[in-house]
Amino acid sequence: MKIEDLHFELPTETVDEGNWELEKWRKEHPMDYFKALHILNMSDDSTVKAEVFKTIYRITRMHIPDVLYKYYSLSDNETSNMKKFQTLSDGQIYMSDIKDFNDPFDGQGFFYDATQLADIERLKPHGGRFIDSFNAYIKAASLTSNGIQSMPMWAHYSNNHAGFCVSYDMKANIGLSSCTFPVQYTDIRLDVTSLMKTQAQKTADTIDRQTTSGNKEIILDDLTIVFMACLLCNLKHTSWSYEQEFRCTTGAIAAGMPYIEARPKEIFIGMNCAPRHAERLIKIAASWKIPVYRMEFDERSEQYALTARNMNDSV
């Protein structure tokens, strides 16, 4: 779908704040980044766009649950395992390059045709390429609203229950929460060629104008492309919807990278986790003074579910 073909009817009814329920609102109004981008581009004024983006950002905050989870795999690679334990012990989450995610099509929910920009003088030598890869400017970490009962998450992201899961109180982790966005699942890719062409031409004109004026530093006040990338990097194909992902994203060269502060709330040890790994996780939980559980499955229970056995007395 082309970005210029986006069209949405904006609501006009008044919200009854007395009967408003957050969970009900979340279900009825899932985050729609296509609609957000449509609203963002309703004005050509960069100042207005900045204010609109602030409002869109505030709306994304309303979709962030109080608690999110992250599944970690453990393997025979003890060097990798030790890094994960140390990161958890330090109260951090590792931020990856999107190209290193397990889905090679991650970050491909939008695109532009560079040949359509080739008539812009400054881009002619580059075949119209304005930005080679939006993903190169972003680091990210995946969280989920799926709790500890998600057997697919244990199987796929915790090495068939050999790893562990950590819960994070998003209200207590302001830095983590402020960078986290709900993922939108879609089977449509958005063609942003027209927006890219407009912004590329604006950028080229600004550079030419400021260079002619003798400016040594070029100041760009239109952040449309930044806003677009910030929103659309949270698109994933519908087939991944079982993950219920929330994505923490930051600039690739932001302060502290490749880690972000994240104080753990609880630790859940996979039922197939090696004893030496479980022992290390129990000690980390003790150092943080937080609950730690071992996941189990009752072979004689009628409940098709995992149970969490408290391990805090095992230190």
JSON list of C-alpha atoms in Angstrom, two decimals, residues 33-267:
[
{"chain": "A", "resi": 33, "resn": "TYR", "atom": "CA", "xyz": [1.11, 2.91, 13.15]},
{"chain": "A", "resi": 34, "resn": "PHE", "atom": "CA", "xyz": [-0.38, 3.38, 9.68]},
{"chain": "A", "resi": 35, "resn": "LYS", "atom": "CA", "xyz": [-3.05, 5.60, 11.17]},
{"chain": "A", "resi": 36, "resn": "ALA", "atom": "CA", "xyz": [-0.45, 7.39, 13.30]},
{"chain": "A", "resi": 37, "resn": "LEU", "atom": "CA", "xyz": [1.64, 8.14, 10.21]},
{"chain": "A", "resi": 38, "resn": "HIS", "atom": "CA", "xyz": [-1.44, 9.34, 8.34]},
{"chain": "A", "resi": 39, "resn": "ILE", "atom": "CA", "xyz": [-2.24, 11.79, 11.14]},
{"chain": "A", "resi": 40, "resn": "LEU", "atom": "CA", "xyz": [1.40, 12.86, 11.37]},
{"chain": "A", "resi": 41, "resn": "ASN", "atom": "CA", "xyz": [1.43, 13.80, 7.68]},
{"chain": "A", "resi": 42, "resn": "MET", "atom": "CA", "xyz": [-1.79, 15.81, 7.74]},
{"chain": "A", "resi": 43, "resn": "SER", "atom": "CA", "xyz": [0.35, 18.93, 8.23]},
{"chain": "A", "resi": 44, "resn": "ASP", "atom": "CA", "xyz": [3.43, 20.12, 6.34]},
{"chain": "A", "resi": 45, "resn": "ASP", "atom": "CA", "xyz": [4.54, 22.30, 9.25]},
{"chain": "A", "resi": 46, "resn": "SER", "atom": "CA", "xyz": [7.51, 20.70, 11.05]},
{"chain": "A", "resi": 47, "resn": "THR", "atom": "CA", "xyz": [6.54, 22.33, 14.37]},
{"chain": "A", "resi": 48, "resn": "VAL", "atom": "CA", "xyz": [3.02, 20.95, 14.14]},
{"chain": "A", "resi": 49, "resn": "LYS", "atom": "CA", "xyz": [4.38, 17.52, 13.23]},
{"chain": "A", "resi": 50, "resn": "ALA", "atom": "CA", "xyz": [6.59, 17.54, 16.31]},
{"chain": "A", "resi": 51, "resn": "GLU", "atom": "CA", "xyz": [3.58, 18.27, 18.52]},
{"chain": "A", "resi": 52, "resn": "VAL", "atom": "CA", "xyz": [1.53, 15.57, 16.78]},
{"chain": "A", "resi": 53, "resn": "PHE", "atom": "CA", "xyz": [4.31, 13.06, 17.32]},
{"chain": "A", "resi": 54, "resn": "LYS", "atom": "CA", "xyz": [4.37, 13.90, 21.04]},
{"chain": "A", "resi": 55, "resn": "THR", "atom": "CA", "xyz": [0.65, 13.12, 21.18]},
{"chain": "A", "resi": 56, "resn": "ILE", "atom": "CA", "xyz": [1.11, 9.85, 19.28]},
{"chain": "A", "resi": 57, "resn": "TYR", "atom": "CA", "xyz": [3.91, 8.94, 21.67]},
{"chain": "A", "resi": 58, "resn": "ARG", "atom": "CA", "xyz": [1.64, 9.58, 24.66]},
{"chain": "A", "resi": 59, "resn": "ILE", "atom": "CA", "xyz": [-0.92, 7.24, 23.12]},
{"chain": "A", "resi": 60, "resn": "THR", "atom": "CA", "xyz": [1.70, 4.50, 22.75]},
{"chain": "A", "resi": 61, "resn": "ARG", "atom": "CA", "xyz": [2.38, 4.87, 26.50]},
{"chain": "A", "resi": 62, "resn": "MET", "atom": "CA", "xyz": [-1.22, 3.89, 27.20]},
{"chain": "A", "resi": 63, "resn": "HIS", "atom": "CA", "xyz": [-0.58, 0.53, 25.54]},
{"chain": "A", "resi": 64, "resn": "ILE", "atom": "CA", "xyz": [2.37, -0.42, 27.76]},
{"chain": "A", "resi": 65, "resn": "PRO", "atom": "CA", "xyz": [1.35, -3.01, 30.42]},
{"chain": "A", "resi": 66, "resn": "ASP", "atom": "CA", "xyz": [2.54, -2.69, 34.01]},
{"chain": "A", "resi": 67, "resn": "VAL", "atom": "CA", "xyz": [4.63, -5.86, 33.62]},
{"chain": "A", "resi": 68, "resn": "LEU", "atom": "CA", "xyz": [6.44, -7.24, 30.58]},
{"chain": "A", "resi": 69, "resn": "TYR", "atom": "CA", "xyz": [8.54, -10.37, 30.20]},
{"chain": "A", "resi": 70, "resn": "LYS", "atom": "CA", "xyz": [11.72, -11.33, 28.38]},
{"chain": "A", "resi": 71, "resn": "TYR", "atom": "CA", "xyz": [12.69, -14.91, 27.57]},
{"chain": "A", "resi": 72, "resn": "TYR", "atom": "CA", "xyz": [16.36, -15.87, 27.49]},
{"chain": "A", "resi": 73, "resn": "SER", "atom": "CA", "xyz": [17.95, -18.96, 25.98]},
{"chain": "A", "resi": 74, "resn": "LEU", "atom": "CA", "xyz": [20.88, -20.83, 27.50]},
{"chain": "A", "resi": 75, "resn": "SER", "atom": "CA", "xyz": [23.02, -23.27, 25.55]},
{"chain": "A", "resi": 76, "resn": "ASP", "atom": "CA", "xyz": [26.33, -25.14, 25.51]},
{"chain": "A", "resi": 77, "resn": "ASN", "atom": "CA", "xyz": [28.07, -21.85, 24.77]},
{"chain": "A", "resi": 78, "resn": "GLU", "atom": "CA", "xyz": [29.12, -20.94, 28.29]},
{"chain": "A", "resi": 79, "resn": "THR", "atom": "CA", "xyz": [30.71, -17.66, 27.21]},
{"chain": "A", "resi": 80, "resn": "SER", "atom": "CA", "xyz": [27.34, -16.50, 25.89]},
{"chain": "A", "resi": 81, "resn": "ASN", "atom": "CA", "xyz": [25.55, -17.83, 28.97]},
{"chain": "A", "resi": 82, "resn": "MET", "atom": "CA", "xyz": [27.89, -15.96, 31.32]},
{"chain": "A", "resi": 83, "resn": "LYS", "atom": "CA", "xyz": [27.30, -12.72, 29.43]},
{"chain": "A", "resi": 84, "resn": "LYS", "atom": "CA", "xyz": [23.54, -13.13, 29.89]},
{"chain": "A", "resi": 85, "resn": "PHE", "atom": "CA", "xyz": [23.94, -13.84, 33.61]},
{"chain": "A", "resi": 86, "resn": "GLN", "atom": "CA", "xyz": [26.22, -10.83, 34.03]},
{"chain": "A", "resi": 87, "resn": "THR", "atom": "CA", "xyz": [23.83, -8.55, 32.16]},
{"chain": "A", "resi": 88, "resn": "LEU", "atom": "CA", "xyz": [20.95, -9.71, 34.37]},
{"chain": "A", "resi": 89, "resn": "SER", "atom": "CA", "xyz": [23.09, -9.29, 37.47]},
{"chain": "A", "resi": 90, "resn": "ASP", "atom": "CA", "xyz": [23.96, -5.75, 36.36]},
{"chain": "A", "resi": 91, "resn": "GLY", "atom": "CA", "xyz": [20.30, -4.86, 35.92]},
{"chain": "A", "resi": 92, "resn": "GLN", "atom": "CA", "xyz": [20.51, -4.40, 32.18]},
{"chain": "A", "resi": 93, "resn": "ILE", "atom": "CA", "xyz": [19.10, -5.70, 28.90]},
{"chain": "A", "resi": 94, "resn": "TYR", "atom": "CA", "xyz": [21.28, -6.16, 25.83]},
{"chain": "A", "resi": 95, "resn": "MET", "atom": "CA", "xyz": [20.15, -4.16, 22.79]},
{"chain": "A", "resi": 96, "resn": "SER", "atom": "CA", "xyz": [20.71, -5.95, 19.47]},
{"chain": "A", "resi": 97, "resn": "ASP", "atom": "CA", "xyz": [20.97, -4.82, 15.89]},
{"chain": "A", "resi": 98, "resn": "ILE", "atom": "CA", "xyz": [17.69, -5.62, 14.14]},
{"chain": "A", "resi": 99, "resn": "LYS", "atom": "CA", "xyz": [19.63, -7.46, 11.43]},
{"chain": "A", "resi": 100, "resn": "ASP", "atom": "CA", "xyz": [20.61, -9.99, 14.11]},
{"chain": "A", "resi": 101, "resn": "PHE", "atom": "CA", "xyz": [17.00, -10.83, 15.03]},
{"chain": "A", "resi": 102, "resn": "ASN", "atom": "CA", "xyz": [15.74, -14.32, 14.17]},
{"chain": "A", "resi": 103, "resn": "ASP", "atom": "CA", "xyz": [13.35, -12.95, 11.53]},
{"chain": "A", "resi": 104, "resn": "PRO", "atom": "CA", "xyz": [15.33, -11.81, 8.45]},
{"chain": "A", "resi": 105, "resn": "PHE", "atom": "CA", "xyz": [12.31, -9.73, 7.41]},
{"chain": "A", "resi": 106, "resn": "ASP", "atom": "CA", "xyz": [12.17, -7.76, 10.65]},
{"chain": "A", "resi": 107, "resn": "GLY", "atom": "CA", "xyz": [12.13, -4.04, 9.95]},
{"chain": "A", "resi": 108, "resn": "GLN", "atom": "CA", "xyz": [10.84, -4.66, 6.42]},
{"chain": "A", "resi": 109, "resn": "GLY", "atom": "CA", "xyz": [7.29, -3.44, 7.02]},
{"chain": "A", "resi": 110, "resn": "PHE", "atom": "CA", "xyz": [7.97, -0.34, 4.91]},
{"chain": "A", "resi": 111, "resn": "PHE", "atom": "CA", "xyz": [10.12, 0.52, 1.90]},
{"chain": "A", "resi": 112, "resn": "TYR", "atom": "CA", "xyz": [10.80, 3.11, -0.77]},
{"chain": "A", "resi": 113, "resn": "ASP", "atom": "CA", "xyz": [11.76, 2.97, -4.46]},
{"chain": "A", "resi": 114, "resn": "ALA", "atom": "CA", "xyz": [15.12, 4.76, -4.73]},
{"chain": "A", "resi": 115, "resn": "THR", "atom": "CA", "xyz": [14.81, 5.12, -8.51]},
{"chain": "A", "resi": 116, "resn": "GLN", "atom": "CA", "xyz": [11.96, 7.57, -7.91]},
{"chain": "A", "resi": 117, "resn": "LEU", "atom": "CA", "xyz": [14.39, 9.87, -6.08]},
{"chain": "A", "resi": 118, "resn": "ALA", "atom": "CA", "xyz": [17.11, 9.73, -8.72]},
{"chain": "A", "resi": 119, "resn": "ASP", "atom": "CA", "xyz": [16.06, 13.05, -10.29]},
{"chain": "A", "resi": 120, "resn": "ILE", "atom": "CA", "xyz": [17.10, 14.90, -7.10]},
{"chain": "A", "resi": 121, "resn": "GLU", "atom": "CA", "xyz": [20.47, 16.42, -8.00]},
{"chain": "A", "resi": 122, "resn": "ARG", "atom": "CA", "xyz": [22.28, 15.47, -4.81]},
{"chain": "A", "resi": 123, "resn": "LEU", "atom": "CA", "xyz": [21.07, 11.87, -5.05]},
{"chain": "A", "resi": 124, "resn": "LYS", "atom": "CA", "xyz": [21.82, 11.25, -8.73]},
{"chain": "A", "resi": 125, "resn": "PRO", "atom": "CA", "xyz": [25.32, 9.84, -8.06]},
{"chain": "A", "resi": 126, "resn": "HIS", "atom": "CA", "xyz": [23.72, 7.42, -5.56]},
{"chain": "A", "resi": 127, "resn": "GLY", "atom": "CA", "xyz": [20.92, 6.15, -7.78]},
{"chain": "A", "resi": 128, "resn": "GLY", "atom": "CA", "xyz": [18.37, 7.98, -5.63]},
{"chain": "A", "resi": 129, "resn": "ARG", "atom": "CA", "xyz": [19.34, 6.19, -2.43]},
{"chain": "A", "resi": 130, "resn": "PHE", "atom": "CA", "xyz": [18.61, 8.53, 0.46]},
{"chain": "A", "resi": 131, "resn": "ILE", "atom": "CA", "xyz": [18.90, 6.02, 3.31]},
{"chain": "A", "resi": 132, "resn": "ASP", "atom": "CA", "xyz": [20.30, 2.55, 2.68]},
{"chain": "A", "resi": 133, "resn": "SER", "atom": "CA", "xyz": [18.87, 0.86, 5.76]},
{"chain": "A", "resi": 134, "resn": "PHE", "atom": "CA", "xyz": [16.71, 2.34, 8.49]},
{"chain": "A", "resi": 135, "resn": "ASN", "atom": "CA", "xyz": [17.59, -0.65, 10.67]},
{"chain": "A", "resi": 136, "resn": "ALA", "atom": "CA", "xyz": [21.24, 0.42, 10.78]},
{"chain": "A", "resi": 137, "resn": "TYR", "atom": "CA", "xyz": [20.30, 3.39, 12.97]},
{"chain": "A", "resi": 138, "resn": "ILE", "atom": "CA", "xyz": [18.38, 1.37, 15.55]},
{"chain": "A", "resi": 139, "resn": "LYS", "atom": "CA", "xyz": [19.10, -1.05, 18.36]},
{"chain": "A", "resi": 140, "resn": "ALA", "atom": "CA", "xyz": [16.27, -3.04, 19.87]},
{"chain": "A", "resi": 141, "resn": "ALA", "atom": "CA", "xyz": [15.24, -5.62, 22.46]},
{"chain": "A", "resi": 142, "resn": "SER", "atom": "CA", "xyz": [12.11, -7.75, 22.39]},
{"chain": "A", "resi": 143, "resn": "LEU", "atom": "CA", "xyz": [9.77, -8.02, 25.37]},
{"chain": "A", "resi": 144, "resn": "THR", "atom": "CA", "xyz": [6.41, -9.76, 25.53]},
{"chain": "A", "resi": 145, "resn": "SER", "atom": "CA", "xyz": [3.11, -9.45, 27.34]},
{"chain": "A", "resi": 146, "resn": "ASN", "atom": "CA", "xyz": [2.88, -13.26, 27.26]},
{"chain": "A", "resi": 147, "resn": "GLY", "atom": "CA", "xyz": [3.39, -14.39, 30.81]},
{"chain": "A", "resi": 148, "resn": "ILE", "atom": "CA", "xyz": [5.08, -17.53, 32.02]},
{"chain": "A", "resi": 149, "resn": "GLN", "atom": "CA", "xyz": [2.31, -19.82, 30.70]},
{"chain": "A", "resi": 150, "resn": "SER", "atom": "CA", "xyz": [3.29, -19.31, 27.06]},
{"chain": "A", "resi": 151, "resn": "MET", "atom": "CA", "xyz": [4.65, -22.69, 26.03]},
{"chain": "A", "resi": 152, "resn": "PRO", "atom": "CA", "xyz": [5.63, -21.47, 22.53]},
{"chain": "A", "resi": 153, "resn": "MET", "atom": "CA", "xyz": [7.73, -18.69, 24.08]},
{"chain": "A", "resi": 154, "resn": "TRP", "atom": "CA", "xyz": [9.50, -21.16, 26.37]},
{"chain": "A", "resi": 155, "resn": "ALA", "atom": "CA", "xyz": [10.12, -23.47, 23.41]},
{"chain": "A", "resi": 156, "resn": "HIS", "atom": "CA", "xyz": [11.19, -20.86, 20.85]},
{"chain": "A", "resi": 157, "resn": "TYR", "atom": "CA", "xyz": [13.03, -18.27, 22.94]},
{"chain": "A", "resi": 158, "resn": "SER", "atom": "CA", "xyz": [14.19, -20.20, 25.99]},
{"chain": "A", "resi": 159, "resn": "ASN", "atom": "CA", "xyz": [15.80, -23.12, 24.15]},
{"chain": "A", "resi": 160, "resn": "ASN", "atom": "CA", "xyz": [13.00, -25.59, 24.87]},
{"chain": "A", "resi": 161, "resn": "HIS", "atom": "CA", "xyz": [12.68, -24.62, 28.54]},
{"chain": "A", "resi": 162, "resn": "ALA", "atom": "CA", "xyz": [16.46, -24.80, 29.13]},
{"chain": "A", "resi": 163, "resn": "GLY", "atom": "CA", "xyz": [16.70, -21.04, 29.62]},
{"chain": "A", "resi": 164, "resn": "PHE", "atom": "CA", "xyz": [14.87, -18.57, 31.82]},
{"chain": "A", "resi": 165, "resn": "CYS", "atom": "CA", "xyz": [12.34, -15.75, 31.79]},
{"chain": "A", "resi": 166, "resn": "VAL", "atom": "CA", "xyz": [12.50, -12.40, 33.59]},
{"chain": "A", "resi": 167, "resn": "SER", "atom": "CA", "xyz": [9.62, -10.10, 34.42]},
{"chain": "A", "resi": 168, "resn": "TYR", "atom": "CA", "xyz": [10.10, -6.33, 34.48]},
{"chain": "A", "resi": 169, "resn": "ASP", "atom": "CA", "xyz": [7.99, -3.77, 36.31]},
{"chain": "A", "resi": 170, "resn": "MET", "atom": "CA", "xyz": [7.61, -1.14, 33.62]},
{"chain": "A", "resi": 171, "resn": "LYS", "atom": "CA", "xyz": [6.57, 1.54, 36.10]},
{"chain": "A", "resi": 172, "resn": "ALA", "atom": "CA", "xyz": [9.78, 0.99, 38.06]},
{"chain": "A", "resi": 173, "resn": "ASN", "atom": "CA", "xyz": [11.92, 0.99, 34.90]},
{"chain": "A", "resi": 174, "resn": "ILE", "atom": "CA", "xyz": [11.21, 4.43, 33.46]},
{"chain": "A", "resi": 175, "resn": "GLY", "atom": "CA", "xyz": [14.10, 4.38, 30.98]},
{"chain": "A", "resi": 176, "resn": "LEU", "atom": "CA", "xyz": [13.09, 0.97, 29.63]},
{"chain": "A", "resi": 177, "resn": "SER", "atom": "CA", "xyz": [9.41, 1.84, 29.53]},
{"chain": "A", "resi": 178, "resn": "SER", "atom": "CA", "xyz": [9.94, 5.17, 27.76]},
{"chain": "A", "resi": 179, "resn": "CYS", "atom": "CA", "xyz": [11.69, 3.42, 24.85]},
{"chain": "A", "resi": 180, "resn": "THR", "atom": "CA", "xyz": [9.22, 0.53, 24.55]},
{"chain": "A", "resi": 181, "resn": "PHE", "atom": "CA", "xyz": [6.46, 0.40, 21.93]},
{"chain": "A", "resi": 182, "resn": "PRO", "atom": "CA", "xyz": [3.71, -2.13, 21.15]},
{"chain": "A", "resi": 183, "resn": "VAL", "atom": "CA", "xyz": [4.34, -4.11, 17.96]},
{"chain": "A", "resi": 184, "resn": "GLN", "atom": "CA", "xyz": [1.70, -4.01, 15.22]},
{"chain": "A", "resi": 185, "resn": "TYR", "atom": "CA", "xyz": [1.22, -7.19, 13.20]},
{"chain": "A", "resi": 186, "resn": "THR", "atom": "CA", "xyz": [0.31, -6.78, 9.54]},
{"chain": "A", "resi": 187, "resn": "ASP", "atom": "CA", "xyz": [0.41, -8.52, 6.17]},
{"chain": "A", "resi": 188, "resn": "ILE", "atom": "CA", "xyz": [0.73, -5.19, 4.35]},
{"chain": "A", "resi": 189, "resn": "ARG", "atom": "CA", "xyz": [4.00, -3.40, 3.57]},
{"chain": "A", "resi": 190, "resn": "LEU", "atom": "CA", "xyz": [3.84, 0.37, 3.33]},
{"chain": "A", "resi": 191, "resn": "ASP", "atom": "CA", "xyz": [5.39, 2.10, 0.30]},
{"chain": "A", "resi": 192, "resn": "VAL", "atom": "CA", "xyz": [6.74, 5.41, 1.64]},
{"chain": "A", "resi": 193, "resn": "THR", "atom": "CA", "xyz": [8.36, 6.52, -1.64]},
{"chain": "A", "resi": 194, "resn": "SER", "atom": "CA", "xyz": [6.35, 9.74, -1.93]},
{"chain": "A", "resi": 195, "resn": "LEU", "atom": "CA", "xyz": [7.20, 10.78, 1.64]},
{"chain": "A", "resi": 196, "resn": "MET", "atom": "CA", "xyz": [10.88, 9.95, 1.12]},
{"chain": "A", "resi": 197, "resn": "LYS", "atom": "CA", "xyz": [10.99, 11.94, -2.10]},
{"chain": "A", "resi": 198, "resn": "THR", "atom": "CA", "xyz": [9.42, 14.98, -0.44]},
{"chain": "A", "resi": 199, "resn": "GLN", "atom": "CA", "xyz": [11.75, 14.79, 2.54]},
{"chain": "A", "resi": 200, "resn": "ALA", "atom": "CA", "xyz": [14.83, 14.15, 0.40]},
{"chain": "A", "resi": 201, "resn": "GLN", "atom": "CA", "xyz": [14.06, 17.22, -1.70]},
{"chain": "A", "resi": 202, "resn": "LYS", "atom": "CA", "xyz": [13.46, 19.32, 1.43]},
{"chain": "A", "resi": 203, "resn": "THR", "atom": "CA", "xyz": [16.75, 18.12, 2.88]},
{"chain": "A", "resi": 204, "resn": "ALA", "atom": "CA", "xyz": [18.67, 18.86, -0.33]},
{"chain": "A", "resi": 205, "resn": "ASP", "atom": "CA", "xyz": [17.12, 22.34, -0.56]},
{"chain": "A", "resi": 206, "resn": "THR", "atom": "CA", "xyz": [17.95, 23.05, 3.09]},
{"chain": "A", "resi": 207, "resn": "ILE", "atom": "CA", "xyz": [21.56, 21.96, 2.61]},
{"chain": "A", "resi": 208, "resn": "ASP", "atom": "CA", "xyz": [21.92, 24.09, -0.53]},
{"chain": "A", "resi": 209, "resn": "ARG", "atom": "CA", "xyz": [20.33, 27.13, 1.13]},
{"chain": "A", "resi": 210, "resn": "GLN", "atom": "CA", "xyz": [22.39, 26.94, 4.31]},
{"chain": "A", "resi": 211, "resn": "THR", "atom": "CA", "xyz": [25.60, 26.19, 2.41]},
{"chain": "A", "resi": 212, "resn": "THR", "atom": "CA", "xyz": [25.02, 29.24, 0.20]},
{"chain": "A", "resi": 213, "resn": "SER", "atom": "CA", "xyz": [24.53, 31.29, 3.36]},
{"chain": "A", "resi": 214, "resn": "GLY", "atom": "CA", "xyz": [27.93, 30.17, 4.60]},
{"chain": "A", "resi": 215, "resn": "ASN", "atom": "CA", "xyz": [26.69, 27.95, 7.40]},
{"chain": "A", "resi": 216, "resn": "LYS", "atom": "CA", "xyz": [29.34, 25.50, 8.57]},
{"chain": "A", "resi": 217, "resn": "GLU", "atom": "CA", "xyz": [26.76, 23.34, 10.35]},
{"chain": "A", "resi": 218, "resn": "ILE", "atom": "CA", "xyz": [23.58, 22.24, 8.58]},
{"chain": "A", "resi": 219, "resn": "ILE", "atom": "CA", "xyz": [20.50, 22.35, 10.82]},
{"chain": "A", "resi": 220, "resn": "LEU", "atom": "CA", "xyz": [17.53, 20.20, 9.83]},
{"chain": "A", "resi": 221, "resn": "ASP", "atom": "CA", "xyz": [14.36, 20.96, 11.79]},
{"chain": "A", "resi": 222, "resn": "ASP", "atom": "CA", "xyz": [12.01, 18.60, 9.94]},
{"chain": "A", "resi": 223, "resn": "LEU", "atom": "CA", "xyz": [12.14, 15.24, 11.71]},
{"chain": "A", "resi": 224, "resn": "THR", "atom": "CA", "xyz": [9.45, 13.52, 9.65]},
{"chain": "A", "resi": 225, "resn": "ILE", "atom": "CA", "xyz": [11.73, 10.66, 8.58]},
{"chain": "A", "resi": 226, "resn": "VAL", "atom": "CA", "xyz": [12.89, 10.12, 12.16]},
{"chain": "A", "resi": 227, "resn": "PHE", "atom": "CA", "xyz": [9.27, 10.02, 13.36]},
{"chain": "A", "resi": 228, "resn": "MET", "atom": "CA", "xyz": [8.34, 7.62, 10.57]},
{"chain": "A", "resi": 229, "resn": "ALA", "atom": "CA", "xyz": [11.21, 5.23, 11.28]},
{"chain": "A", "resi": 230, "resn": "CYS", "atom": "CA", "xyz": [10.50, 5.36, 15.02]},
{"chain": "A", "resi": 231, "resn": "LEU", "atom": "CA", "xyz": [6.92, 4.24, 14.42]},
{"chain": "A", "resi": 232, "resn": "LEU", "atom": "CA", "xyz": [7.25, 1.84, 11.50]},
{"chain": "A", "resi": 233, "resn": "CYS", "atom": "CA", "xyz": [10.16, -0.15, 12.94]},
{"chain": "A", "resi": 234, "resn": "ASN", "atom": "CA", "xyz": [7.49, -1.69, 15.18]},
{"chain": "A", "resi": 235, "resn": "LEU", "atom": "CA", "xyz": [5.76, -3.52, 12.32]},
{"chain": "A", "resi": 236, "resn": "LYS", "atom": "CA", "xyz": [5.98, -7.31, 12.02]},
{"chain": "A", "resi": 237, "resn": "HIS", "atom": "CA", "xyz": [4.28, -9.90, 9.84]},
{"chain": "A", "resi": 238, "resn": "THR", "atom": "CA", "xyz": [1.01, -11.30, 11.15]},
{"chain": "A", "resi": 239, "resn": "SER", "atom": "CA", "xyz": [2.43, -14.80, 11.51]},
{"chain": "A", "resi": 240, "resn": "TRP", "atom": "CA", "xyz": [4.46, -13.58, 14.50]},
{"chain": "A", "resi": 241, "resn": "SER", "atom": "CA", "xyz": [1.44, -12.31, 16.42]},
{"chain": "A", "resi": 242, "resn": "TYR", "atom": "CA", "xyz": [1.60, -15.15, 18.97]},
{"chain": "A", "resi": 243, "resn": "GLU", "atom": "CA", "xyz": [4.65, -13.39, 20.44]},
{"chain": "A", "resi": 244, "resn": "GLN", "atom": "CA", "xyz": [2.60, -10.39, 21.63]},
{"chain": "A", "resi": 245, "resn": "GLU", "atom": "CA", "xyz": [5.79, -8.37, 21.34]},
{"chain": "A", "resi": 246, "resn": "PHE", "atom": "CA", "xyz": [6.65, -5.01, 22.80]},
{"chain": "A", "resi": 247, "resn": "ARG", "atom": "CA", "xyz": [9.84, -3.58, 21.36]},
{"chain": "A", "resi": 248, "resn": "CYS", "atom": "CA", "xyz": [12.36, -1.41, 23.16]},
{"chain": "A", "resi": 249, "resn": "THR", "atom": "CA", "xyz": [14.11, 0.71, 20.52]},
{"chain": "A", "resi": 250, "resn": "THR", "atom": "CA", "xyz": [16.86, 3.30, 20.80]},
{"chain": "A", "resi": 251, "resn": "GLY", "atom": "CA", "xyz": [19.29, 5.04, 18.51]},
{"chain": "A", "resi": 252, "resn": "ALA", "atom": "CA", "xyz": [22.24, 2.82, 17.63]},
{"chain": "A", "resi": 253, "resn": "ILE", "atom": "CA", "xyz": [24.70, 5.34, 19.10]},
{"chain": "A", "resi": 254, "resn": "ALA", "atom": "CA", "xyz": [22.58, 6.44, 22.07]},
{"chain": "A", "resi": 255, "resn": "ALA", "atom": "CA", "xyz": [24.30, 6.78, 25.44]},
{"chain": "A", "resi": 256, "resn": "GLY", "atom": "CA", "xyz": [24.95, 3.45, 27.15]},
{"chain": "A", "resi": 257, "resn": "MET", "atom": "CA", "xyz": [24.52, 1.29, 24.06]},
{"chain": "A", "resi": 258, "resn": "PRO", "atom": "CA", "xyz": [24.40, -1.66, 23.63]},
{"chain": "A", "resi": 259, "resn": "TYR", "atom": "CA", "xyz": [22.74, -1.93, 27.05]},
{"chain": "A", "resi": 260, "resn": "ILE", "atom": "CA", "xyz": [19.72, -0.34, 28.69]},
{"chain": "A", "resi": 261, "resn": "GLU", "atom": "CA", "xyz": [18.99, -0.24, 32.42]},
{"chain": "A", "resi": 262, "resn": "ALA", "atom": "CA", "xyz": [16.35, -2.78, 33.43]},
{"chain": "A", "resi": 263, "resn": "ARG", "atom": "CA", "xyz": [15.83, -3.83, 37.04]},
{"chain": "A", "resi": 264, "resn": "PRO", "atom": "CA", "xyz": [14.32, -7.36, 37.18]},
{"chain": "A", "resi": 265, "resn": "LYS", "atom": "CA", "xyz": [11.11, -8.01, 39.10]},
{"chain": "A", "resi": 266, "resn": "GLU", "atom": "CA", "xyz": [11.07, -11.83, 39.11]},
{"chain": "A", "resi": 267, "resn": "ILE", "atom": "CA", "xyz": [13.12, -14.66, 37.62]}
]
